[in-house]
Amino acid sequence: MSQRSEFRRKGRATIIDVGRVAGVSDATVSRALNTPEKVSKATRQRVEHAIAETGYVPNPLAKAMVSGRTFTVGALVPTLDHAIFSRFLNALETELSHQSYNLVVAVTDGDNAVEVKKAEKLLSMGVEGLIVTGLSHNAELLARAQRAQVPLVATSYFEPTAALPTIGYDNERAAVLACDHLVALGHRNIAVIHGPVATNDRTRSRVDALRAMPPDIKLQFIETSLDYRGGGNAVTSWDPAVTAILCLSDVLAMGALFKLQAMGKQVPADVSLMGFDDMDVSAFLTPPLTTLHLPIAQMGRDAAQAVCRYLEEGTPIQSVELTARVAVRGSTAPLA
Amino acid sequence: MSQRSEFRRKGRATIIDVGRVAGVSDATVSRALNTPEKVSKATRQRVEHAIAETGYVPNPLAKAMVSGRTFTVGALVPTLDHAIFSRFLNALETELSHQSYNLVVAVTDGDNAVEVKKAEKLLSMGVEGLIVTGLSHNAELLARAQRAQVPLVATSYFEPTAALPTIGYDNERAAVLACDHLVALGHRNIAVIHGPVATNDRTRSRVDALRAMPPDIKLQFIETSLDYRGGGNAVTSWDPAVTAILCLSDVLAMGALFKLQAMGKQVPADVSLMGFDDMDVSAFLTPPLTTLHLPIAQMGRDAAQAVCRYLEEGTPIQSVELTARVAVRGSTAPLA
DNA sequence: CTGTTAGCGCGTTCAG
DNA sequence: CTGAACGCGCTAACAG
């Protein structure tokens, strides 16, 4: 127990050890393992026996080294602790797993510097592909990935002119779509509640698009923290002229809804409320939340497939646009 | 563009190439990279220049192979698409990252066979540690990990007599604690809503513990799907004698709460409602959800630290018990 | 069918 | 301070 540095993987049997006890060469053991049909049944069994006896387990690193493959893909997300990213990663992992790839995840906290650092770690552990969130990244990230000859894909965004392939949706259009729903219901005075734009390019795109709405639609923007508390705080006091609230995230919408309920306000009777994301829970709220549905799981599957296809067949990764749509539910109503 | 199998990592510069253009040996390049202080400033700069010129990037696999280390830890969770596991993984990743380890995640869908398969994949990619959820696993999992000499730790459970170290809480005690809160409020007729016990040993433990409660407390158990819909379905019709509902997951509690609201029932006036987990959202609901708080983030940090300490110093992994406690909020009230 | 011979790319002795 | 040599564990080629 006093072995300091070598307490781990002490004297693990190698393929040579197995060969020795089986009375064959290492190459034969390798063959017995990888192409059993090319080995006589007799020796195969001696090898199997020897493997059991020595407790041999193949060294994955050596295998990876010689094949040059790790079957590992890395994903960088702002946080794991948000339903949207979990759903994305869940789909990503499921699909990668189908294709026999592993998923390494790293969280960036929305900090580009952290992102670069973590990307470098992923690269230096041998990921064969890198999936990032959003479009704004340090140039260094692109450079590193390119030098490592590792494909890089951006998600949660569709922007065909970007420097890297994007798999996602058009955030600007989605925001307008959402707003249009409220406008179509007759609302002209709308509060837009959103998270920090400084650290989130998706939010910024959505806000920018809304700012470009026709001037007859009065929009007032409220930036708050991207959590339930933030959503609640944003509605504690607001212009009574506002007849509808558009939250650029369902988390904010839920925070707002619960606070409104606590304040005794009726949704949608007193005010229409709309979210953005369409989390699992949104459809089950009372009232069910009208929201902009984002095809998150699909995005995860597509990203996985794009990377795998590149890795397996060399197919260049193409940007793909997924369509966001309004999920009309009970939290929005025509202006009385 | 017609290179089928070798389109990837084509002719990447090696440490030898760098040495050649720098006019030094590969060993010197290696030193310049890993122990710069042992190289003269002059050569160091020539090496740096040569690296830039060749676009050299170290081969992570070769490095891993010679050092025998991947700095990678694997986590197996039933799903990523649930706030509890995301929070756990978020904390896990954050802490591992601090210690310069990477996190590979695999989802098992609560299927032990899948778990074994995925564990094997993780092992065969070289993870140095394995973190699993819950206590019931195929024996094969234990065997594989042991043979690969990879530490294995179970979470979401504390059970000092288990075959592997456990980092988590006492599910039975926690369930009783939760129930006791309702009992202390005077409730004697309680509906217990829970997810499938067949695929979830934590749930089973909680249910079992509740079944052992004193007989003067009338408990009726309702098993449903572990999602918002399931929570809602479970309350659409129930014995009017029931004065309190204990959900063994906040997701179920939320599903129940929203459905009750839709049914026009008042919580806690008409019925007390209690959850289990304490998700981020729970404190912000209207009414704020009384729930059994589980120290999930702490569990992630502790698991990461235990594995790292083992990997770095050989410190054996000890089971650690984290304490769950009732978070009393507004959704429960004394029996009228 | 099986053994022998070469590496894979890098770190790490050991001499100089 | 630097270079030559060796080894990590395994697979792929080539003989036999």
XYZ file of C-alpha atoms (C1' of nucleotides) in Angstrom:
704
model
C 0.000 0.000 0.000
C 3.003 2.268 0.115
C 3.540 2.391 -3.602
C 3.124 6.062 -4.364
C 3.144 6.536 -8.074
C 2.596 3.037 -9.335
C -0.412 2.005 -7.363
C -2.368 2.090 -10.546
C -2.333 -0.350 -13.465
C 0.380 -2.330 -11.817
C 1.730 -5.118 -13.930
C -1.293 -5.543 -16.125
C -0.940 -8.486 -18.424
C -0.099 -7.587 -21.998
C -0.822 -9.362 -25.165
C 2.635 -10.840 -24.955
C 2.008 -12.368 -21.562
C -1.064 -14.011 -22.952
C 0.920 -15.311 -25.874
C 3.515 -16.715 -23.550
C 1.136 -18.732 -21.425
C -0.762 -19.829 -24.522
C 2.456 -20.766 -26.204
C 1.844 -18.562 -29.205
C 3.079 -15.247 -30.492
C 1.550 -11.893 -29.675
C 0.369 -11.506 -33.230
C -1.635 -14.663 -32.950
C -3.267 -13.456 -29.806
C -4.166 -10.246 -31.584
C -5.671 -12.201 -34.407
C -7.543 -14.517 -32.098
C -9.023 -11.376 -30.619
C -9.796 -9.350 -33.705
C -10.191 -11.852 -36.512
C -11.020 -15.143 -34.802
C -11.910 -16.784 -38.103
C -8.303 -16.564 -39.161
C -7.145 -18.681 -36.293
C -7.511 -22.410 -35.779
C -10.065 -23.380 -33.254
C -7.484 -25.145 -31.155
C -5.190 -22.172 -30.682
C -8.125 -19.858 -30.281
C -9.225 -21.812 -27.275
C -5.746 -21.914 -25.806
C -5.624 -18.173 -26.209
C -8.992 -17.711 -24.589
C -7.865 -19.831 -21.732
C -4.683 -17.871 -21.373
C -6.630 -14.637 -21.392
C -8.802 -15.838 -18.587
C -5.797 -17.055 -16.679
C -3.820 -13.860 -16.988
C -6.820 -11.601 -16.569
C -5.713 -9.835 -19.659
C -7.631 -6.778 -20.762
C -6.569 -4.955 -23.921
C -4.909 -1.622 -23.479
C -7.266 0.849 -25.118
C -4.575 3.464 -25.505
C -2.283 1.267 -27.493
C -5.140 0.316 -29.715
C -6.147 3.919 -30.185
C -2.604 4.866 -30.933
C -2.091 2.351 -33.655
C -5.470 2.887 -35.217
C -5.269 6.609 -34.752
C -8.841 6.629 -33.566
C -10.544 7.349 -30.291
C -14.181 7.227 -31.391
C -14.784 10.193 -29.214
C -16.591 13.433 -29.938
C -16.505 16.488 -27.728
C -19.322 18.906 -27.009
C -18.938 22.337 -25.476
C -22.052 23.795 -23.883
C -22.598 26.886 -21.728
C -24.045 24.785 -18.950
C -25.473 21.377 -18.317
C -27.864 22.684 -15.742
C -30.479 23.870 -18.194
C -33.138 21.683 -19.730
C -32.371 22.786 -23.265
C -28.766 21.766 -23.252
C -29.487 18.550 -21.437
C -32.020 17.640 -24.006
C -29.561 18.446 -26.721
C -26.823 16.399 -25.154
C -29.168 13.557 -24.462
C -30.046 13.327 -28.134
C -26.444 13.829 -29.104
C -25.219 11.059 -26.874
C -27.939 8.691 -27.998
C -27.126 9.164 -31.635
C -23.366 9.076 -31.170
C -23.752 5.938 -29.182
C -25.669 4.330 -32.018
C -22.748 5.056 -34.232
C -20.404 3.675 -31.601
C -18.921 6.985 -30.629
C -18.393 8.353 -27.154
C -19.345 11.793 -25.958
C -17.155 14.034 -23.861
C -18.822 17.112 -22.502
C -17.329 20.304 -21.212
C -19.167 23.317 -19.860
C -18.006 26.803 -20.697
C -20.258 29.002 -18.539
C -20.728 31.052 -21.663
C -17.171 32.298 -21.384
C -15.247 32.230 -24.630
C -11.901 32.071 -22.904
C -13.001 29.060 -20.925
C -14.307 27.592 -24.118
C -10.921 27.795 -25.773
C -9.260 26.231 -22.780
C -11.679 23.365 -22.576
C -11.609 22.825 -26.302
C -7.894 22.478 -26.063
C -8.277 19.897 -23.343
C -10.717 17.945 -25.441
C -8.424 18.118 -28.398
C -5.474 17.032 -26.344
C -7.378 14.007 -25.153
C -8.043 13.030 -28.722
C -11.607 13.916 -29.627
C -12.236 13.394 -33.305
C -14.919 16.042 -33.587
C -15.997 19.141 -31.735
C -19.508 20.503 -31.328
C -19.931 23.985 -29.931
C -22.888 26.123 -28.992
C -23.595 29.369 -30.789
C -21.596 31.330 -33.221
C -19.320 33.674 -31.355
C -16.058 32.061 -30.470
C -12.492 33.083 -30.126
C -10.642 32.801 -33.392
C -8.211 30.612 -31.533
C -10.840 27.926 -31.217
C -11.237 27.689 -34.952
C -7.501 27.687 -35.431
C -6.897 24.927 -32.907
C -9.523 22.689 -34.362
C -8.246 23.236 -37.834
C -4.671 22.507 -36.886
C -5.725 19.354 -35.131
C -7.698 18.531 -38.260
C -10.772 18.024 -36.196
C -14.175 18.976 -37.625
C -15.976 21.733 -35.806
C -19.721 22.297 -35.821
C -21.743 25.133 -34.330
C -25.244 24.502 -33.052
C -28.269 26.468 -31.855
C -27.695 28.668 -34.811
C -28.162 28.547 -38.533
C -25.970 30.917 -40.413
C -24.783 29.623 -43.782
C -22.226 32.382 -44.167
C -20.437 31.532 -40.956
C -16.832 30.410 -40.873
C -17.883 26.998 -39.651
C -20.832 24.757 -40.453
C -23.912 25.533 -38.389
C -26.664 23.148 -37.457
C -29.610 24.897 -35.930
C -32.339 27.396 -36.468
C -32.583 30.986 -37.487
C -32.789 32.822 -34.184
C -33.834 36.104 -35.735
C -36.623 34.600 -37.701
C -37.758 32.582 -34.729
C -37.980 35.676 -32.575
C -40.020 37.472 -35.202
C -42.238 34.440 -35.557
C -42.915 34.475 -31.858
C -43.644 38.163 -31.819
C -45.872 37.840 -34.852
C -48.036 35.396 -32.991
C -48.719 37.995 -30.331
C -49.226 40.700 -32.908
C -51.687 38.523 -34.769
C -53.649 38.280 -31.545
C -53.907 42.045 -31.538
C -51.166 42.878 -29.065
C -49.268 46.074 -29.770
C -47.658 46.712 -26.450
C -45.369 43.902 -25.571
C -42.750 43.387 -22.899
C -39.796 41.315 -24.008
C -37.980 39.596 -21.191
C -34.614 38.129 -21.984
C -31.373 36.974 -20.457
C -27.982 38.653 -20.735
C -27.094 39.492 -24.310
C -23.425 40.012 -23.577
C -22.651 36.338 -23.093
C -25.212 34.792 -25.405
C -25.249 35.416 -29.105
C -28.515 33.569 -29.600
C -30.259 35.942 -27.230
C -28.605 38.888 -28.899
C -29.792 37.794 -32.322
C -33.325 37.418 -31.081
C -33.325 40.817 -29.414
C -31.804 42.478 -32.444
C -34.445 41.005 -34.691
C -37.208 42.247 -32.434
C -35.752 45.724 -32.331
C -36.214 45.793 -36.078
C -39.939 45.134 -35.832
C -42.289 47.743 -37.311
C -42.509 50.813 -35.061
C -46.248 50.532 -34.547
C -45.530 47.617 -32.296
C -44.341 48.915 -28.989
C -41.752 46.673 -27.506
C -40.071 47.229 -24.197
C -37.053 45.111 -23.424
C -36.206 43.868 -19.995
C -32.888 42.128 -19.468
C -32.647 39.918 -16.444
C -30.806 36.866 -15.192
C -31.554 33.716 -17.124
C -33.311 31.794 -14.382
C -36.684 31.454 -12.683
C -35.933 34.263 -10.292
C -35.035 36.551 -13.160
C -38.297 35.828 -14.908
C -40.198 36.564 -11.746
C -38.339 39.773 -11.008
C -39.013 41.065 -14.474
C -42.763 41.087 -13.935
C -43.004 42.402 -10.397
C -43.657 45.810 -11.808
C -44.398 46.690 -15.331
C -46.165 49.174 -17.503
C -49.890 48.416 -17.211
C -50.216 49.277 -20.877
C -48.436 46.029 -21.682
C -50.871 43.361 -22.783
C -48.472 40.597 -23.630
C -45.136 39.332 -22.450
C -42.679 37.549 -24.651
C -39.961 35.703 -22.780
C -36.998 34.623 -24.857
C -36.684 31.471 -22.803
C -39.225 29.167 -21.195
C -37.348 29.362 -17.938
C -38.030 33.070 -17.847
C -41.622 32.503 -18.882
C -42.116 30.054 -16.056
C -40.544 32.416 -13.570
C -42.876 35.108 -14.845
C -45.921 32.867 -14.785
C -45.422 31.734 -11.227
C -44.814 35.262 -10.071
C -47.903 36.495 -11.867
C -49.906 33.750 -10.209
C -48.552 34.819 -6.856
C -49.553 38.378 -7.688
C -53.043 37.211 -8.459
C -52.867 38.020 -12.142
C -54.604 35.760 -14.610
C -52.812 34.426 -17.644
C -53.953 34.941 -20.337
C -56.964 36.935 -19.135
C -54.960 39.778 -17.666
C -51.892 39.359 -19.807
C -50.750 36.979 -22.496
C -47.526 35.155 -21.844
C -45.327 33.474 -24.379
C -42.119 31.529 -24.004
C -39.273 30.362 -26.178
C -37.684 26.882 -26.296
C -40.569 24.574 -25.512
C -39.214 22.650 -22.620
C -40.776 19.364 -21.599
C -42.710 21.003 -18.843
C -44.135 23.846 -20.866
C -47.076 21.949 -22.272
C -48.127 20.842 -18.802
C -48.221 24.184 -17.094
C -51.513 25.751 -16.141
C -52.196 27.396 -18.435
C -50.163 25.438 -20.974
C -47.470 27.730 -22.228
C -47.608 29.076 -25.733
C -44.010 29.074 -26.831
C -41.662 28.984 -29.731
C -40.769 25.358 -30.250
C -37.124 24.732 -30.976
C -36.160 21.373 -32.514
C -33.493 20.666 -29.941
C -33.452 16.902 -29.992
C -33.388 16.895 -33.761
C -30.467 19.264 -33.619
C -28.579 16.843 -31.421
C -29.244 13.956 -33.759
C -28.293 15.957 -36.827
C -25.105 17.213 -35.292
C -24.111 13.704 -34.328
C -24.868 12.334 -37.741
C -23.020 15.082 -39.537
C -19.909 14.498 -37.507
C -20.114 10.740 -37.828
C -20.619 10.898 -41.551
C -17.575 13.053 -41.842
C -15.537 10.731 -39.686
C -16.701 7.589 -41.403
C -16.922 8.663 -44.998
C -15.272 12.013 -45.233
C -18.521 13.692 -46.189
C -18.001 17.417 -45.619
C -20.200 18.819 -42.902
C -22.963 20.994 -44.303
C -24.935 23.603 -42.460
C -28.502 22.515 -41.896
C -31.431 24.669 -41.010
C -34.026 23.302 -38.673
C -37.356 24.996 -38.514
C -38.674 26.559 -35.374
C -42.395 27.023 -35.065
C -44.894 28.513 -32.699
C -46.581 26.042 -30.390
C -49.893 27.686 -29.683
C -51.241 26.798 -26.288
C -53.289 28.371 -23.585
C -51.147 31.180 -22.218
C -51.832 33.595 -25.024
C -55.180 35.018 -26.024
C -56.578 37.664 -28.347
C -56.409 41.179 -27.012
C -59.728 41.857 -25.326
C -10.721 14.630 -52.373
C -10.764 11.049 -53.574
C -8.793 9.618 -50.695
C -11.247 7.235 -49.100
C -9.748 5.961 -45.933
C -7.001 8.454 -45.302
C -8.867 11.702 -45.636
C -8.289 12.267 -41.991
C -5.100 13.165 -40.142
C -3.183 13.041 -43.345
C 0.513 13.572 -42.985
C 0.407 15.382 -39.714
C 3.780 16.603 -38.628
C 5.379 14.551 -35.898
C 7.848 15.512 -33.282
C 10.529 14.230 -35.570
C 9.562 16.536 -38.386
C 9.805 19.428 -36.015
C 13.212 18.262 -34.914
C 14.363 18.027 -38.460
C 13.433 21.555 -39.459
C 14.764 22.871 -36.145
C 17.949 20.922 -36.642
C 17.623 19.081 -33.343
C 16.642 15.645 -32.211
C 13.133 14.572 -31.351
C 14.121 14.212 -27.737
C 15.063 17.852 -27.625
C 11.755 18.858 -29.086
C 10.011 16.801 -26.476
C 12.007 18.507 -23.771
C 11.412 21.947 -25.206
C 7.749 21.129 -24.983
C 7.515 19.474 -21.608
C 10.440 20.805 -19.611
C 11.399 24.086 -21.301
C 13.737 25.008 -18.469
C 16.006 22.158 -19.415
C 16.599 23.544 -22.866
C 18.718 26.483 -23.888
C 16.786 29.521 -24.839
C 18.279 29.501 -28.306
C 17.182 26.007 -29.241
C 13.886 26.487 -27.538
C 13.128 29.312 -29.890
C 14.258 27.395 -32.918
C 11.954 24.611 -31.859
C 9.073 26.977 -31.362
C 9.670 28.384 -34.762
C 9.806 24.950 -36.287
C 6.558 24.023 -34.569
C 4.853 27.038 -36.042
C 6.296 26.278 -39.428
C 5.284 22.656 -39.510
C 1.941 23.254 -37.833
C 2.866 20.514 -35.435
C 0.314 19.451 -32.884
C 1.199 16.722 -30.410
C -0.494 13.403 -30.920
C -2.625 12.953 -27.826
C -2.833 9.213 -28.271
C 0.854 8.657 -28.303
C 1.173 10.776 -25.235
C -1.584 8.899 -23.488
C -0.037 5.634 -24.431
C 3.383 6.378 -23.070
C 2.099 8.035 -19.925
C -0.621 5.460 -19.496
C -3.034 8.235 -18.658
C -6.074 9.718 -20.341
C -7.262 12.066 -17.608
C -10.754 10.995 -18.400
C -13.543 9.892 -16.117
C -16.758 8.289 -17.279
C -20.226 8.779 -15.859
C -23.192 6.542 -16.506
C -26.603 8.082 -15.911
C -30.121 6.862 -16.683
C -30.827 9.969 -18.732
C -29.494 13.414 -19.328
C -32.938 14.803 -19.905
C -33.804 15.240 -16.283
C -32.864 18.213 -14.163
C -31.450 16.103 -11.372
C -28.919 14.287 -13.473
C -27.974 17.401 -15.361
C -27.293 19.183 -12.149
C -25.235 16.267 -10.976
C -23.222 16.122 -14.155
C -22.795 19.855 -14.202
C -21.215 19.760 -10.772
C -19.238 16.686 -11.692
C -17.815 18.247 -14.821
C -16.988 21.469 -13.056
C -15.051 19.734 -10.345
C -13.319 17.279 -12.661
C -12.337 20.146 -14.858
C -10.752 21.896 -11.899
C -8.657 18.846 -11.398
C -7.852 18.765 -15.088
C -9.893 15.724 -15.875
C -12.350 15.256 -18.699
C -15.827 13.862 -18.393
C -17.350 11.310 -20.722
C -21.024 10.699 -20.272
C -23.140 7.811 -21.341
C -26.854 7.348 -20.812
C -28.274 3.988 -19.892
C -32.036 4.575 -20.012
C -32.098 2.766 -16.716
C -31.302 -0.488 -18.446
C -28.637 -2.561 -16.765
C -27.719 -4.370 -19.926
C -27.182 -1.091 -21.713
C -25.194 0.057 -18.754
C -22.791 -2.826 -19.055
C -22.370 -2.216 -22.748
C -21.705 1.459 -22.375
C -19.403 0.906 -19.459
C -17.404 -1.403 -21.621
C -17.172 1.264 -24.287
C -15.998 3.795 -21.765
C -13.447 1.375 -20.429
C -12.237 0.554 -23.892
C -11.695 4.195 -24.615
C -9.540 4.481 -21.564
C -11.500 6.161 -18.793
C -9.594 6.108 -15.545
C -12.659 6.101 -13.334
C -16.305 5.193 -13.579
C -19.228 6.799 -11.821
C -22.581 5.068 -11.936
C -26.040 5.888 -10.696
C -27.732 3.776 -8.093
C -26.850 0.474 -6.630
C -28.268 -2.266 -8.764
C -25.973 -3.231 -11.557
C -25.051 -6.345 -13.402
C -22.247 -8.189 -11.719
C -20.440 -7.976 -14.998
C -20.058 -4.239 -14.558
C -18.189 -4.689 -11.325
C -16.049 -7.399 -12.829
C -15.106 -5.353 -15.873
C -14.150 -2.343 -13.861
C -12.121 -4.430 -11.498
C -10.273 -6.193 -14.261
C -9.498 -2.923 -15.928
C -8.350 -1.714 -12.527
C -10.603 1.259 -12.799
C -12.250 2.646 -9.672
C -16.000 2.453 -9.608
C -18.280 4.550 -7.460
C -22.042 4.532 -7.101
C -24.033 7.689 -6.505
C -27.539 8.730 -5.480
C -27.266 6.119 -2.819
C -25.532 5.658 0.469
C -25.095 2.086 1.465
C -21.873 1.347 3.344
C -22.315 -2.388 3.006
C -22.464 -2.302 -0.771
C -19.906 -4.021 -2.940
C -18.687 -0.693 -4.221
C -18.220 2.688 -2.581
C -21.366 4.793 -2.532
C -21.576 8.540 -2.465
C -25.049 9.776 -1.823
C -27.895 9.836 0.614
C -30.004 7.329 2.445
C -33.058 7.000 0.249
C -35.068 5.133 2.833
C -34.422 7.639 5.544
C -35.120 10.486 3.191
C -38.497 9.048 2.255
C -39.428 8.630 5.885
C -38.269 12.157 6.605
C -40.527 13.474 3.902
C -43.486 11.484 5.108
C -42.820 12.532 8.675
C -43.170 16.129 7.662
C -46.674 15.470 6.423
C -47.503 13.380 9.441
C -46.288 16.124 11.730
C -48.756 18.415 10.030
C -51.504 16.035 11.022
C -51.965 14.156 7.781
C -52.876 10.513 8.141
C -54.195 9.731 4.725
C -51.525 10.260 2.164
C -51.206 9.421 -1.508
C -47.706 8.510 -2.579
C -47.025 9.076 -6.248
C -43.896 7.542 -7.652
C -42.235 6.428 -10.864
C -41.547 2.859 -11.957
C -39.855 0.834 -9.250
C -38.705 -1.879 -11.602
C -36.019 0.184 -13.252
C -35.082 2.478 -10.405
C -33.633 1.207 -7.174
C -33.775 4.619 -5.532
C -37.493 4.757 -6.042
C -37.860 1.221 -4.821
C -35.953 1.977 -1.653
C -38.131 4.974 -0.959
C -41.314 3.074 -1.538
C -40.163 0.175 0.582
C -39.325 2.472 3.446
C -42.740 4.078 3.277
C -44.474 0.726 3.263
C -42.829 0.107 6.599
C -44.393 3.196 8.162
C -46.661 2.709 11.203
C -50.042 1.318 10.174
C -52.011 4.221 11.613
C -50.763 6.244 8.693
C -52.764 5.335 5.652
C -50.633 5.393 2.563
C -51.857 4.628 -0.900
C -49.259 4.158 -3.567
C -49.700 5.229 -7.154
C -47.090 4.213 -9.672
C -46.964 6.267 -12.823
C -44.561 7.346 -15.513
C -41.765 9.554 -14.273
C -42.715 12.733 -16.095
C -45.042 15.704 -15.868
C -47.829 13.842 -17.560
C -47.515 10.994 -15.125
C -47.773 13.350 -12.166
C -50.862 14.902 -13.651
C -52.523 11.613 -14.450
C -51.993 10.383 -10.929
C -54.189 13.112 -9.467
C -57.019 13.202 -11.950
C -59.000 11.009 -9.661
C -58.210 10.080 -6.163
C -59.719 9.106 -2.884
C -61.217 12.265 -1.391
C -60.095 11.072 2.006
C -56.534 11.857 1.013
C -55.357 15.112 2.544
C -51.791 15.131 1.366
C -49.829 13.951 -1.613
C -46.209 12.923 -1.471
C -44.509 12.731 -4.838
C -41.204 10.904 -4.883
C -39.902 13.309 -7.501
C -40.408 17.019 -8.064
C -41.241 16.348 -11.665
C -44.224 14.332 -10.515
C -45.115 16.973 -7.967
C -45.105 19.638 -10.635
C -47.206 17.554 -12.935
C -49.617 17.024 -10.056
C -49.623 20.672 -9.068
C -50.404 21.934 -12.545
C -53.134 19.407 -12.988
C -54.638 20.290 -9.625
C -54.595 23.932 -10.618
C -56.347 23.057 -13.839
C -58.899 21.140 -11.795
C -59.475 24.184 -9.648
C -58.070 22.646 -6.502
C -56.137 24.807 -4.089
C -52.748 23.750 -2.809
C -52.304 23.555 0.106
C -55.824 24.581 1.135
C -57.535 21.604 -0.462
C -54.612 19.265 -0.350
C -51.004 19.444 0.739
C -48.431 18.580 -1.890
C -44.859 17.581 -1.306
C -42.063 16.781 -3.714
C -38.725 15.058 -3.629
C -35.441 16.291 -5.163
C -35.701 20.056 -4.871
C -35.130 21.097 -8.431
C -34.154 24.652 -9.230
C -37.680 25.538 -10.152
C -39.356 24.125 -7.083
C -38.808 27.136 -4.856
C -40.330 29.428 -7.461
C -43.573 27.621 -8.043
C -46.826 29.086 -6.795
C -47.149 27.914 -4.155
C -43.454 27.223 -3.550
C -43.041 23.499 -3.336
C -42.267 21.843 -0.048
C -39.875 19.092 -0.971
C -37.149 16.833 0.208
C -33.921 18.544 -0.687
C -31.264 16.274 -2.106
C -27.664 17.528 -2.127
C -27.139 16.747 -5.777
C -24.474 19.278 -6.647
C -22.521 18.340 -3.568
C -22.758 14.736 -4.611
C -21.229 15.585 -7.966
C -18.380 17.458 -6.375
C -17.734 14.717 -3.843
C -17.758 11.991 -6.447
C -15.304 13.919 -8.588
C -13.014 14.571 -5.688
C -13.065 11.001 -4.497
C -12.115 9.696 -7.911
C -9.438 12.328 -8.415
C -7.922 11.691 -5.033
C -7.733 8.042 -5.837
C -6.172 8.693 -9.201
C -3.706 11.251 -7.919
C -2.741 9.824 -4.575
C -4.118 6.346 -4.450
C -6.448 7.242 -1.604
C -9.067 4.498 -1.482
C -12.555 5.721 -2.276
C -14.728 5.822 0.803
C -18.465 5.860 0.893
C -19.803 9.207 1.997
C -23.226 9.995 3.279
C -24.776 13.285 2.341
C -27.716 14.482 4.313
C -31.070 15.063 2.765
C -33.433 17.419 4.517
C -36.956 18.698 4.198
C -37.267 22.088 2.562
C -40.444 23.450 4.061
C -42.240 25.793 1.734
C -45.753 26.788 0.915
C -47.304 23.716 -0.646
C -47.908 21.889 2.589
C -50.085 23.007 5.463
C -51.449 21.614 8.714
C -54.480 19.441 8.361
C -57.498 21.667 8.851
C -2.806 -20.964 -40.109
C 1.206 -18.851 -37.554
C 5.638 -16.399 -36.344
C 8.713 -12.527 -37.418
C 9.516 -7.873 -38.378
C 8.174 -3.158 -38.438
C 6.536 0.571 -37.023
C 2.572 4.100 -34.596
C 4.489 9.054 -31.843
C 6.236 10.216 -27.862
C 8.803 10.211 -23.170
C 12.669 8.803 -20.776
C 16.647 6.863 -19.515
C 21.498 7.027 -20.418
C 25.778 8.766 -22.306
C 28.046 12.394 -23.898
C 22.406 21.120 -22.359
C 21.730 17.553 -26.151
C 21.412 13.088 -28.913
C 20.940 8.053 -29.406
C 18.484 4.250 -28.021
C 14.845 1.922 -26.032
C 10.073 0.843 -24.746
C 4.849 1.634 -24.177
C 1.041 -2.347 -26.267
C -0.761 -3.328 -30.255
C -1.689 -4.226 -35.360
C -0.298 -4.798 -40.177
C 2.674 -6.662 -43.474
C 5.255 -10.276 -44.980
C 7.159 -14.709 -44.801
C 6.912 -19.342 -43.878
